[in-house]
Amino acid sequence: MKPAQPSLWTTLFDAAASSQGLRERVCAALRQAMRSGTLAAGQRLPASRVLAQDLGVSRVTVEAAYAQLEAEGYVMRHTGRGSFVAELQAMPQTRATGRVPSTPAKPATPLALSRRGQMLVNTGGCMEPLQLQAFAAGSPDLRAFDHALWRQLSARLLRTQPQDLMRYGDPQGRQDLRQALTQYLTQSRAVACTAEQVLVLTSSQQALQLLATALLDPGQRVWVEDPGYRGARTAFEAAGATVVPMPVDAQGLVPDFTLEPPRLIYLTPSHQYPTGATLSLERRMALVDYAHQHGCWIVEDDYDSEFLYDARATPSLQGLDGGQRVIYVGTFSKTLFPSLRLAYAVLPPELVIPLVTARSVMDGHSAQWPQAVTAQFMEQGYFAAHLRHMRRLYRSRRDLLLQALAQHCPWAQPLPCNGGLQMVVLLPHGTEQKLTLTAAALGVATPRLGPLYAKPNAVDGWLLGFAALEPAEIERAAALLGKLRP
Ligand SMILES: Cc1ncc(COP(=O)(O)O)c(C=O)c1O
């Protein structure tokens, strides 16, 4: 007899297409739990006898499903000890929080990777969600983007300068875009720079990878925020660096100056990822002093300071330092659209030639046409207008999500959310995995907060993306979450 209260497994099992065979439905339920990151790496799966009873299927069916998942690389089976979720490294993960739905291919013969290659693979990779879904995190609203204007600018440029846009380009980036960025960054973010210090890249991720490769030797220490951005951690780990997590409180990163000095400090001072804290002025000054004293680099990832709703963003850390030890990184992934593949770093003068050279080795340069369109978009005032519009839109969605959560999910406690595209909510202790799994079965993505912490199970919570969602989508998904019982 099935239990009166459906278990996580029965919920997922029932959600799997009933046209599939029983074994495939068991597989689908387990894969779904692992892909969403709800079942953590190394976690033990239920004993086949228990799961069979729970689902009302035969034990042979469950054994067959476990064997199938083992063949796909999702599960490791140890005779006498049970079946376990394969290590994270085996599967690609989202940069933000968890895994992405793709099955790792098992090589027919062992790969002879270099040590560097192995380190890259061991990070587990990183990827953003590919589909729009409530409440997947990290995407701006692409439906509200002015596509007609972008099309117009693109067409005009291609008509007037076709050959220029099709040639090889400067590894540092187009002069017009660097100039437009310099104007924007000096005025809006108090960044201290000239266009000669701006390096146009494909993504913040590329900036982090480039900095990690060019500035870090294996074993050198890097301080990162805990909780913090996985994309950064991945880039530093891939370079063989020793990543040292630093706690975060309501005033941002809490530096421990009694530790051995690191080579590099990575942080998100304007709007800490994911908590949203702003680094206090006192800590900003202390960090800059410390970096000068010990010769370390600070990487300031200013990924979404354009979207602060209740107050203006604090001026950049780079400006406070005069751009000597602080490397400023920004991206168009959130302000315009992610597939534009344009981001930028503002470099201290002595790093410009080495890093532009290193970049030319990596991928040559960023595509010319999108750079030219972006430069015009900025020069002609459309960028500022777009940001104003999106800020208003996102603010209203943040407010709506807060209301909807209070109404439907009083057990989810939002942290103060003064900006950004997503919101942290804390969950009752020990419920993150279970609630995430059940939400997934209802079709709602609730990216987990836990994996952003260095210590597993340190905190239970979600990071809910709201910016890309229409009001009705927010309402509907929050109402669905309201069905969950923590
Ligand atoms: C802290 C942080 N930095 C950078 C990025 C993304 O940058 P890009 O798409 O340019 O790699 C993200 C995206 O989620 C982020 O959260």
Coordinates of C-alpha atoms and ligand atoms in Angstrom, one line a residue:
M1 CA 0.0 0.0 0.0
K2 CA 1.3 3.5 -0.8
P3 CA 1.7 6.0 2.1
A4 CA -1.2 8.5 2.4
Q5 CA 1.3 11.5 2.2
P6 CA 3.1 11.2 -1.2
S7 CA 6.8 10.9 -0.8
L8 CA 9.3 12.9 -2.9
W9 CA 9.9 9.9 -5.0
T10 CA 6.2 9.2 -5.7
T11 CA 5.7 12.8 -6.6
L12 CA 8.5 12.6 -9.2
F13 CA 7.5 9.2 -10.3
D14 CA 3.9 10.3 -10.9
A15 CA 5.2 13.4 -12.8
A16 CA 7.2 11.2 -15.2
A17 CA 5.3 10.5 -18.5
S18 CA 3.1 7.6 -17.9
S19 CA 3.6 6.4 -21.5
Q20 CA 7.1 5.3 -20.5
G21 CA 7.8 1.9 -19.0
L22 CA 8.1 1.6 -15.2
R23 CA 11.9 1.3 -15.2
E24 CA 12.2 4.5 -17.3
R25 CA 9.8 6.3 -15.0
V26 CA 12.0 5.4 -12.0
C27 CA 15.0 6.6 -13.9
A28 CA 13.3 9.8 -14.9
A29 CA 12.4 10.6 -11.3
L30 CA 15.9 10.0 -10.1
R31 CA 17.5 11.9 -13.0
Q32 CA 15.2 14.9 -12.3
A33 CA 16.3 14.9 -8.7
M34 CA 20.0 14.8 -9.6
R35 CA 19.8 17.3 -12.5
S36 CA 18.1 19.9 -10.3
G37 CA 20.9 19.5 -7.8
T38 CA 18.4 18.3 -5.2
L39 CA 20.2 15.1 -4.7
A40 CA 23.7 16.1 -3.9
A41 CA 26.9 14.5 -5.1
G42 CA 27.8 11.6 -2.9
Q43 CA 24.4 11.2 -1.4
R44 CA 23.1 7.7 -0.9
L45 CA 20.0 6.7 -2.9
P46 CA 17.2 4.8 -1.1
A47 CA 17.7 1.1 -0.8
S48 CA 16.0 -0.6 -3.8
R49 CA 13.7 -2.5 -1.5
V50 CA 12.5 0.7 0.2
L51 CA 12.1 2.6 -3.0
A52 CA 10.2 -0.3 -4.7
Q53 CA 7.8 -0.4 -1.7
D54 CA 7.4 3.4 -1.8
L55 CA 6.6 3.5 -5.6
G56 CA 4.6 0.3 -5.6
V57 CA 6.8 -1.4 -8.2
S58 CA 8.9 -4.5 -8.1
R59 CA 12.4 -4.5 -6.7
V60 CA 13.7 -5.8 -10.0
T61 CA 12.4 -2.7 -11.7
V62 CA 14.3 -0.4 -9.2
E63 CA 17.5 -2.5 -9.5
A64 CA 17.2 -2.2 -13.3
A65 CA 16.8 1.6 -13.0
Y66 CA 19.8 1.9 -10.8
A67 CA 21.9 -0.1 -13.3
Q68 CA 20.7 2.1 -16.1
L69 CA 21.7 5.2 -14.2
E70 CA 25.0 3.7 -13.4
A71 CA 25.6 3.1 -17.1
E72 CA 24.8 6.8 -17.8
G73 CA 27.2 8.0 -15.1
Y74 CA 24.7 9.4 -12.7
V75 CA 25.1 6.8 -10.0
M76 CA 27.9 4.8 -8.5
R77 CA 27.1 1.5 -6.9
H78 CA 29.2 -0.1 -4.2
T79 CA 28.5 -3.7 -3.3
G80 CA 27.3 -3.9 0.2
R81 CA 27.1 -0.1 0.7
G82 CA 24.4 0.9 -1.7
S83 CA 24.1 3.3 -4.6
F84 CA 25.3 6.9 -4.5
V85 CA 24.9 10.0 -6.6
A86 CA 28.1 10.4 -8.8
E87 CA 30.5 13.1 -7.8
L88 CA 29.6 16.6 -9.1
Q89 CA 32.6 16.7 -11.3
A90 CA 31.0 14.1 -13.5
M91 CA 28.3 16.5 -14.7
P92 CA 28.2 20.1 -15.9
Q93 CA 26.8 22.6 -13.4
T94 CA 25.1 25.9 -13.7
R95 CA 27.4 28.8 -12.9
A96 CA 24.8 30.0 -10.4
T97 CA 23.7 27.0 -8.4
G98 CA 23.4 23.5 -9.7
R99 CA 23.4 21.0 -12.4
V100 CA 22.2 21.4 -15.9
P101 CA 20.1 18.7 -17.7
S102 CA 22.6 16.9 -19.8
T103 CA 23.8 13.3 -19.6
P104 CA 27.6 13.0 -19.4
A105 CA 29.0 10.9 -22.2
K106 CA 31.1 8.0 -21.0
P107 CA 34.4 7.8 -22.9
A108 CA 35.0 4.4 -24.5
T109 CA 38.7 4.5 -23.5
P110 CA 40.2 6.6 -20.6
L111 CA 41.1 10.1 -21.7
A112 CA 44.7 11.1 -21.6
L113 CA 44.1 14.7 -20.3
S114 CA 46.9 17.0 -19.2
R115 CA 47.0 17.9 -15.6
R116 CA 45.6 21.3 -16.6
G117 CA 42.9 19.6 -18.6
Q118 CA 42.0 17.4 -15.7
M119 CA 41.8 20.4 -13.4
L120 CA 39.4 22.1 -15.8
V121 CA 37.2 19.0 -16.0
N122 CA 37.3 18.5 -12.2
T123 CA 35.6 21.9 -11.7
G124 CA 32.5 20.3 -13.2
G125 CA 32.2 23.1 -15.8
C126 CA 29.6 25.8 -15.7
M127 CA 26.6 26.7 -17.6
E128 CA 23.5 28.9 -17.2
P129 CA 19.9 27.7 -17.6
L130 CA 19.0 27.4 -21.3
Q131 CA 15.2 27.9 -20.9
L132 CA 13.0 30.6 -19.5
Q133 CA 11.3 29.1 -16.5
A134 CA 10.0 30.5 -13.2
F135 CA 12.2 30.9 -11.0
A136 CA 15.4 30.1 -12.9
A137 CA 18.0 32.7 -11.9
G138 CA 20.3 35.0 -13.8
S139 CA 18.5 36.1 -16.9
P140 CA 17.3 39.6 -17.8
D141 CA 14.0 40.1 -19.5
L142 CA 14.6 39.4 -23.2
R143 CA 10.9 39.9 -24.1
A144 CA 11.0 43.6 -23.0
F145 CA 14.2 44.3 -25.0
D146 CA 13.8 46.7 -27.9
H147 CA 14.5 44.2 -30.7
A148 CA 13.4 46.5 -33.4
L149 CA 15.9 49.2 -32.4
W150 CA 18.7 46.6 -32.2
R151 CA 17.8 45.3 -35.6
Q152 CA 17.8 48.8 -37.0
L153 CA 21.2 49.6 -35.6
S154 CA 22.7 46.3 -36.7
A155 CA 21.3 46.6 -40.3
R156 CA 22.6 50.2 -40.7
L157 CA 26.1 49.2 -39.5
L158 CA 26.3 46.2 -41.8
R159 CA 25.1 48.3 -44.7
T160 CA 27.5 51.1 -44.1
Q161 CA 30.7 49.3 -43.0
P162 CA 30.4 45.7 -44.1
Q163 CA 34.1 45.0 -44.6
D164 CA 35.2 46.6 -41.4
L165 CA 32.8 44.6 -39.4
M166 CA 33.9 41.3 -41.1
R167 CA 37.6 41.7 -40.6
Y168 CA 39.8 40.4 -37.8
G169 CA 39.6 42.9 -34.9
D170 CA 41.8 44.3 -32.1
P171 CA 42.3 41.8 -29.3
Q172 CA 41.7 44.6 -26.8
G173 CA 38.3 45.5 -28.4
R174 CA 37.0 48.1 -30.8
Q175 CA 38.1 51.7 -30.0
D176 CA 34.5 53.0 -30.2
L177 CA 33.2 50.5 -27.7
R178 CA 36.1 51.1 -25.3
Q179 CA 35.5 54.8 -25.6
A180 CA 31.8 54.4 -24.9
L181 CA 32.5 52.1 -21.9
T182 CA 35.0 54.6 -20.5
Q183 CA 32.5 57.3 -20.5
Y184 CA 29.8 55.1 -19.0
L185 CA 32.1 53.6 -16.3
T186 CA 33.6 56.9 -15.2
Q187 CA 30.3 58.7 -15.0
S188 CA 28.1 55.9 -13.6
R189 CA 30.5 53.8 -11.6
A190 CA 33.2 56.3 -10.7
V191 CA 35.8 53.9 -12.3
A192 CA 39.2 55.6 -12.8
C193 CA 40.3 54.8 -16.3
T194 CA 41.0 55.8 -19.9
A195 CA 40.0 53.8 -23.0
E196 CA 43.6 52.4 -23.1
Q197 CA 42.9 50.4 -19.9
V198 CA 39.6 48.8 -21.1
L199 CA 39.8 45.3 -22.4
V200 CA 36.6 44.0 -24.2
L201 CA 36.0 40.3 -23.7
T202 CA 33.4 37.8 -24.4
S203 CA 32.1 37.3 -20.8
S204 CA 32.9 37.9 -17.2
Q205 CA 33.7 34.3 -17.2
Q206 CA 36.4 34.8 -19.8
A207 CA 37.7 37.7 -17.7
L208 CA 38.0 35.5 -14.7
Q209 CA 39.6 32.7 -16.6
L210 CA 42.1 35.1 -18.2
L211 CA 43.0 36.7 -14.9
A212 CA 43.3 33.3 -13.2
T213 CA 45.5 32.0 -16.0
A214 CA 47.7 35.0 -16.2
L215 CA 48.0 36.0 -12.5
L216 CA 47.9 32.7 -10.5
D217 CA 50.3 29.9 -10.2
P218 CA 49.0 26.5 -8.9
G219 CA 48.7 26.5 -5.2
Q220 CA 48.5 30.3 -4.8
R221 CA 45.7 31.4 -2.5
V222 CA 42.6 33.2 -3.7
W223 CA 40.0 34.6 -1.3
V224 CA 36.4 34.3 -2.4
E225 CA 33.2 35.2 -0.8
D226 CA 31.3 32.4 1.1
P227 CA 28.5 32.1 -0.1
G228 CA 29.7 33.2 -3.5
Y229 CA 29.7 32.9 -7.3
R230 CA 30.5 29.5 -8.6
G231 CA 31.7 30.8 -12.0
A232 CA 34.6 32.6 -10.2
R233 CA 35.4 29.6 -8.0
T234 CA 35.5 27.4 -11.1
A235 CA 37.9 29.7 -12.9
F236 CA 40.3 29.8 -9.9
E237 CA 40.1 26.1 -9.3
A238 CA 40.8 25.4 -13.0
A239 CA 44.0 27.4 -12.6
G240 CA 45.0 25.2 -9.7
A241 CA 44.7 27.9 -7.1
T242 CA 43.8 27.3 -3.5
V243 CA 40.4 28.8 -3.0
V244 CA 40.0 30.2 0.6
P245 CA 36.3 31.0 1.4
M246 CA 35.7 34.2 3.5
P247 CA 32.4 34.6 5.3
V248 CA 30.0 37.3 4.3
D249 CA 27.8 39.3 6.6
A250 CA 25.3 42.2 6.1
Q251 CA 28.3 44.4 5.2
G252 CA 29.8 42.0 2.6
L253 CA 33.0 40.0 2.7
V254 CA 34.5 39.7 6.2
P255 CA 38.3 39.6 5.5
D256 CA 40.5 37.6 7.9
F257 CA 43.7 39.6 7.8
T258 CA 45.4 37.2 10.3
L259 CA 45.6 34.5 7.5
E260 CA 48.5 34.2 5.1
P261 CA 48.0 36.9 2.4
P262 CA 46.4 35.7 -0.8
R263 CA 47.6 36.5 -4.3
L264 CA 44.1 37.6 -5.4
I265 CA 40.9 38.6 -3.7
Y266 CA 37.6 38.1 -5.7
L267 CA 34.5 39.9 -4.6
T268 CA 31.2 41.5 -5.6
P269 CA 31.3 44.6 -3.5
S270 CA 28.3 46.6 -4.9
H271 CA 25.8 43.8 -4.6
Q272 CA 27.2 40.6 -3.1
Y273 CA 26.4 37.5 -5.0
P274 CA 24.1 36.0 -3.8
T275 CA 23.2 37.8 -0.5
G276 CA 22.8 41.3 -2.0
A277 CA 25.0 42.9 0.8
T278 CA 26.9 46.1 -0.1
L279 CA 30.5 46.1 1.1
S280 CA 30.9 48.8 3.8
L281 CA 33.3 51.7 3.2
E282 CA 35.4 50.7 6.1
R283 CA 36.0 47.3 4.6
R284 CA 36.6 48.7 1.2
M285 CA 39.4 50.9 2.5
A286 CA 40.8 48.1 4.6
L287 CA 40.9 45.8 1.6
V288 CA 42.5 48.3 -0.7
D289 CA 45.2 49.1 1.9
Y290 CA 45.8 45.5 2.5
A291 CA 46.2 44.8 -1.2
H292 CA 48.7 47.6 -1.6
Q293 CA 50.6 46.4 1.5
H294 CA 50.8 42.8 0.4
G295 CA 50.9 43.2 -3.4
C296 CA 47.7 41.2 -4.0
W297 CA 45.2 41.8 -6.8
I298 CA 41.6 42.6 -6.1
V299 CA 39.0 41.5 -8.7
E300 CA 35.8 43.6 -8.4
D301 CA 33.0 41.8 -10.2
D302 CA 30.4 44.5 -10.8
Y303 CA 27.9 42.1 -12.5
D304 CA 24.6 43.8 -11.8
S305 CA 25.0 47.1 -10.0
E306 CA 22.9 48.8 -12.7
F307 CA 19.9 47.2 -11.2
L308 CA 19.7 48.6 -7.7
Y309 CA 16.2 49.7 -6.9
D310 CA 16.1 51.5 -3.5
A311 CA 19.4 53.5 -3.7
R312 CA 22.1 54.2 -6.1
A313 CA 25.0 51.8 -6.3
T314 CA 28.1 52.7 -4.2
P315 CA 30.9 54.0 -6.4
S316 CA 33.3 51.3 -7.6
L317 CA 36.1 49.9 -5.4
Q318 CA 38.4 50.4 -8.4
G319 CA 37.8 54.1 -8.3
L320 CA 38.6 54.2 -4.6
D321 CA 41.9 52.6 -5.3
G322 CA 42.6 54.7 -8.3
G323 CA 42.8 51.5 -10.4
Q324 CA 46.2 50.3 -9.2
R325 CA 45.5 47.0 -7.4
V326 CA 41.8 46.6 -8.3
I327 CA 40.8 45.0 -11.6
Y328 CA 37.2 46.0 -12.5
V329 CA 35.0 43.4 -14.4
G330 CA 31.6 44.1 -15.9
T331 CA 29.3 42.4 -18.3
F332 CA 26.5 43.1 -20.8
S333 CA 25.0 39.7 -20.1
K334 CA 22.5 41.3 -17.6
T335 CA 22.3 44.8 -18.9
L336 CA 21.6 43.9 -22.5
F337 CA 21.4 40.1 -23.2
P338 CA 23.5 37.1 -22.4
S339 CA 24.1 35.8 -25.9
L340 CA 25.6 39.1 -27.0
R341 CA 28.8 37.7 -25.4
L342 CA 30.4 41.0 -24.5
A343 CA 32.0 41.9 -21.2
Y344 CA 34.9 44.1 -20.1
A345 CA 37.7 44.5 -17.7
V346 CA 39.4 47.7 -16.6
L347 CA 43.1 46.9 -16.1
P348 CA 45.8 48.6 -14.1
P349 CA 48.2 50.1 -16.7
E350 CA 51.0 47.6 -16.2
L351 CA 48.6 44.6 -16.9
V352 CA 47.3 46.0 -20.2
I353 CA 49.9 44.6 -22.6
P354 CA 50.4 41.2 -20.9
L355 CA 46.6 40.6 -20.6
V356 CA 45.8 41.7 -24.1
T357 CA 48.6 39.5 -25.4
A358 CA 47.2 36.5 -23.3
R359 CA 43.7 37.2 -24.6
S360 CA 44.9 37.1 -28.2
V361 CA 46.2 33.7 -27.6
M362 CA 43.0 32.5 -26.1
D363 CA 40.4 33.5 -28.7
G364 CA 41.8 36.4 -30.7
H365 CA 39.1 39.0 -30.1
S366 CA 35.4 39.5 -29.6
A367 CA 33.1 39.6 -32.7
Q368 CA 33.3 43.1 -34.3
W369 CA 29.6 43.5 -35.4
P370 CA 28.0 43.1 -31.9
Q371 CA 30.8 45.4 -30.5
A372 CA 30.0 48.1 -33.0
V373 CA 26.2 47.9 -32.4
T374 CA 26.7 48.1 -28.7
A375 CA 29.0 51.1 -29.0
Q376 CA 26.3 52.9 -31.0
F377 CA 23.6 51.8 -28.6
M378 CA 25.6 53.4 -25.8
E379 CA 26.7 56.5 -27.8
Q380 CA 23.2 57.4 -28.9
G381 CA 21.8 57.3 -25.4
Y382 CA 19.8 54.1 -25.8
F383 CA 21.7 52.2 -23.2
A384 CA 20.9 54.7 -20.4
A385 CA 17.2 54.7 -21.4
H386 CA 17.1 50.9 -21.5
L387 CA 18.6 50.7 -18.0
R388 CA 16.1 53.1 -16.6
H389 CA 13.3 51.2 -18.2
M390 CA 14.5 47.8 -17.0
R391 CA 15.2 49.0 -13.6
R392 CA 11.6 50.2 -13.2
L393 CA 10.3 46.9 -14.6
Y394 CA 12.5 44.7 -12.4
R395 CA 11.7 46.7 -9.3
S396 CA 8.0 46.1 -9.8
R397 CA 8.7 42.4 -10.3
R398 CA 10.7 42.2 -7.1
D399 CA 7.9 43.9 -5.2
L400 CA 5.4 41.4 -6.7
L401 CA 7.5 38.4 -5.8
L402 CA 7.8 39.6 -2.2
Q403 CA 4.0 40.0 -2.0
A404 CA 3.3 36.7 -3.6
L405 CA 5.8 34.8 -1.3
A406 CA 4.3 36.5 1.7
Q407 CA 0.8 35.4 0.6
H408 CA 1.6 31.8 -0.6
C409 CA 4.8 30.8 1.2
P410 CA 5.1 32.4 4.6
W411 CA 7.6 29.7 5.5
A412 CA 10.1 31.2 2.9
Q413 CA 11.9 34.2 4.4
P414 CA 13.3 36.7 1.9
L415 CA 16.6 38.4 2.7
P416 CA 16.5 42.1 2.0
C417 CA 16.6 42.5 -1.8
N418 CA 17.6 46.0 -2.8
G419 CA 18.4 45.0 -6.4
G420 CA 19.5 42.4 -8.9
L421 CA 17.7 39.9 -11.0
Q422 CA 17.1 37.3 -8.2
M423 CA 16.2 37.1 -4.6
V424 CA 17.5 34.9 -1.7
V425 CA 14.9 33.3 0.4
L426 CA 15.7 31.3 3.5
L427 CA 13.9 28.0 4.2
P428 CA 13.3 26.1 7.4
H429 CA 16.3 24.1 8.4
G430 CA 16.9 20.9 6.6
T431 CA 14.1 21.4 3.9
E432 CA 16.1 22.7 0.9
Q433 CA 16.5 19.5 -0.9
K434 CA 13.0 18.1 -0.3
L435 CA 11.3 21.4 -1.2
T436 CA 13.4 21.8 -4.3
L437 CA 12.6 18.4 -5.5
T438 CA 8.9 18.8 -4.9
A439 CA 8.9 22.2 -6.6
A440 CA 10.6 20.7 -9.6
A441 CA 7.9 18.1 -9.9
L442 CA 5.4 20.9 -10.0
G443 CA 7.4 22.5 -12.9
V444 CA 8.9 25.3 -10.8
A445 CA 12.7 25.7 -10.8
T446 CA 14.0 26.9 -7.4
P447 CA 17.8 27.2 -7.6
R448 CA 19.3 26.1 -4.4
L449 CA 21.3 28.3 -2.2
G450 CA 23.2 25.5 -0.4
P451 CA 25.7 24.8 -3.2
L452 CA 26.9 28.4 -3.1
Y453 CA 28.4 27.8 0.3
A454 CA 31.7 26.2 0.9
K455 CA 30.3 23.9 3.6
P456 CA 27.6 21.6 2.4
N457 CA 24.2 22.1 4.1
A458 CA 25.3 25.3 5.8
V459 CA 22.1 27.1 4.9
D460 CA 18.8 26.1 3.4
G461 CA 17.4 28.5 0.9
W462 CA 16.7 29.4 -2.7
L463 CA 17.8 32.0 -5.1
L464 CA 14.7 32.9 -7.0
G465 CA 15.0 34.7 -10.4
F466 CA 12.2 37.2 -11.0
A467 CA 13.4 39.8 -13.5
A468 CA 12.7 37.8 -16.6
L469 CA 9.1 36.9 -15.6
E470 CA 5.8 38.5 -16.4
P471 CA 3.6 39.3 -13.4
A472 CA 1.2 36.5 -14.2
E473 CA 4.1 34.0 -14.3
I474 CA 5.4 35.1 -10.9
E475 CA 1.9 34.8 -9.4
R476 CA 1.3 31.4 -10.9
A477 CA 4.7 29.9 -9.8
A478 CA 4.4 31.4 -6.3
A479 CA 0.9 29.9 -6.0
L480 CA 2.3 26.5 -7.0
L481 CA 5.1 26.8 -4.4
G482 CA 2.3 27.5 -1.9
K483 CA 1.3 23.9 -2.3
L484 CA 4.6 22.7 -0.8
R485 CA 4.7 21.6 2.9
P486 CA 8.0 22.3 4.5
Ligands
LIG1 C1 28.6 37.3 -9.9 C2 28.4 37.1 -11.4 N1 29.4 37.5 -12.2 C3 29.2 37.4 -13.5 C4 28.1 36.8 -14.1 C5 27.9 36.6 -15.6 O1 28.7 37.0 -16.4 P1 29.0 36.6 -17.9 O2 27.7 36.1 -18.5 O3 29.5 37.8 -18.5 O4 30.0 35.5 -17.8 C6 27.1 36.3 -13.3 C7 26.0 35.7 -13.9 O5 25.1 35.1 -13.3 C8 27.2 36.5 -11.9 O6 26.3 36.1 -11.1

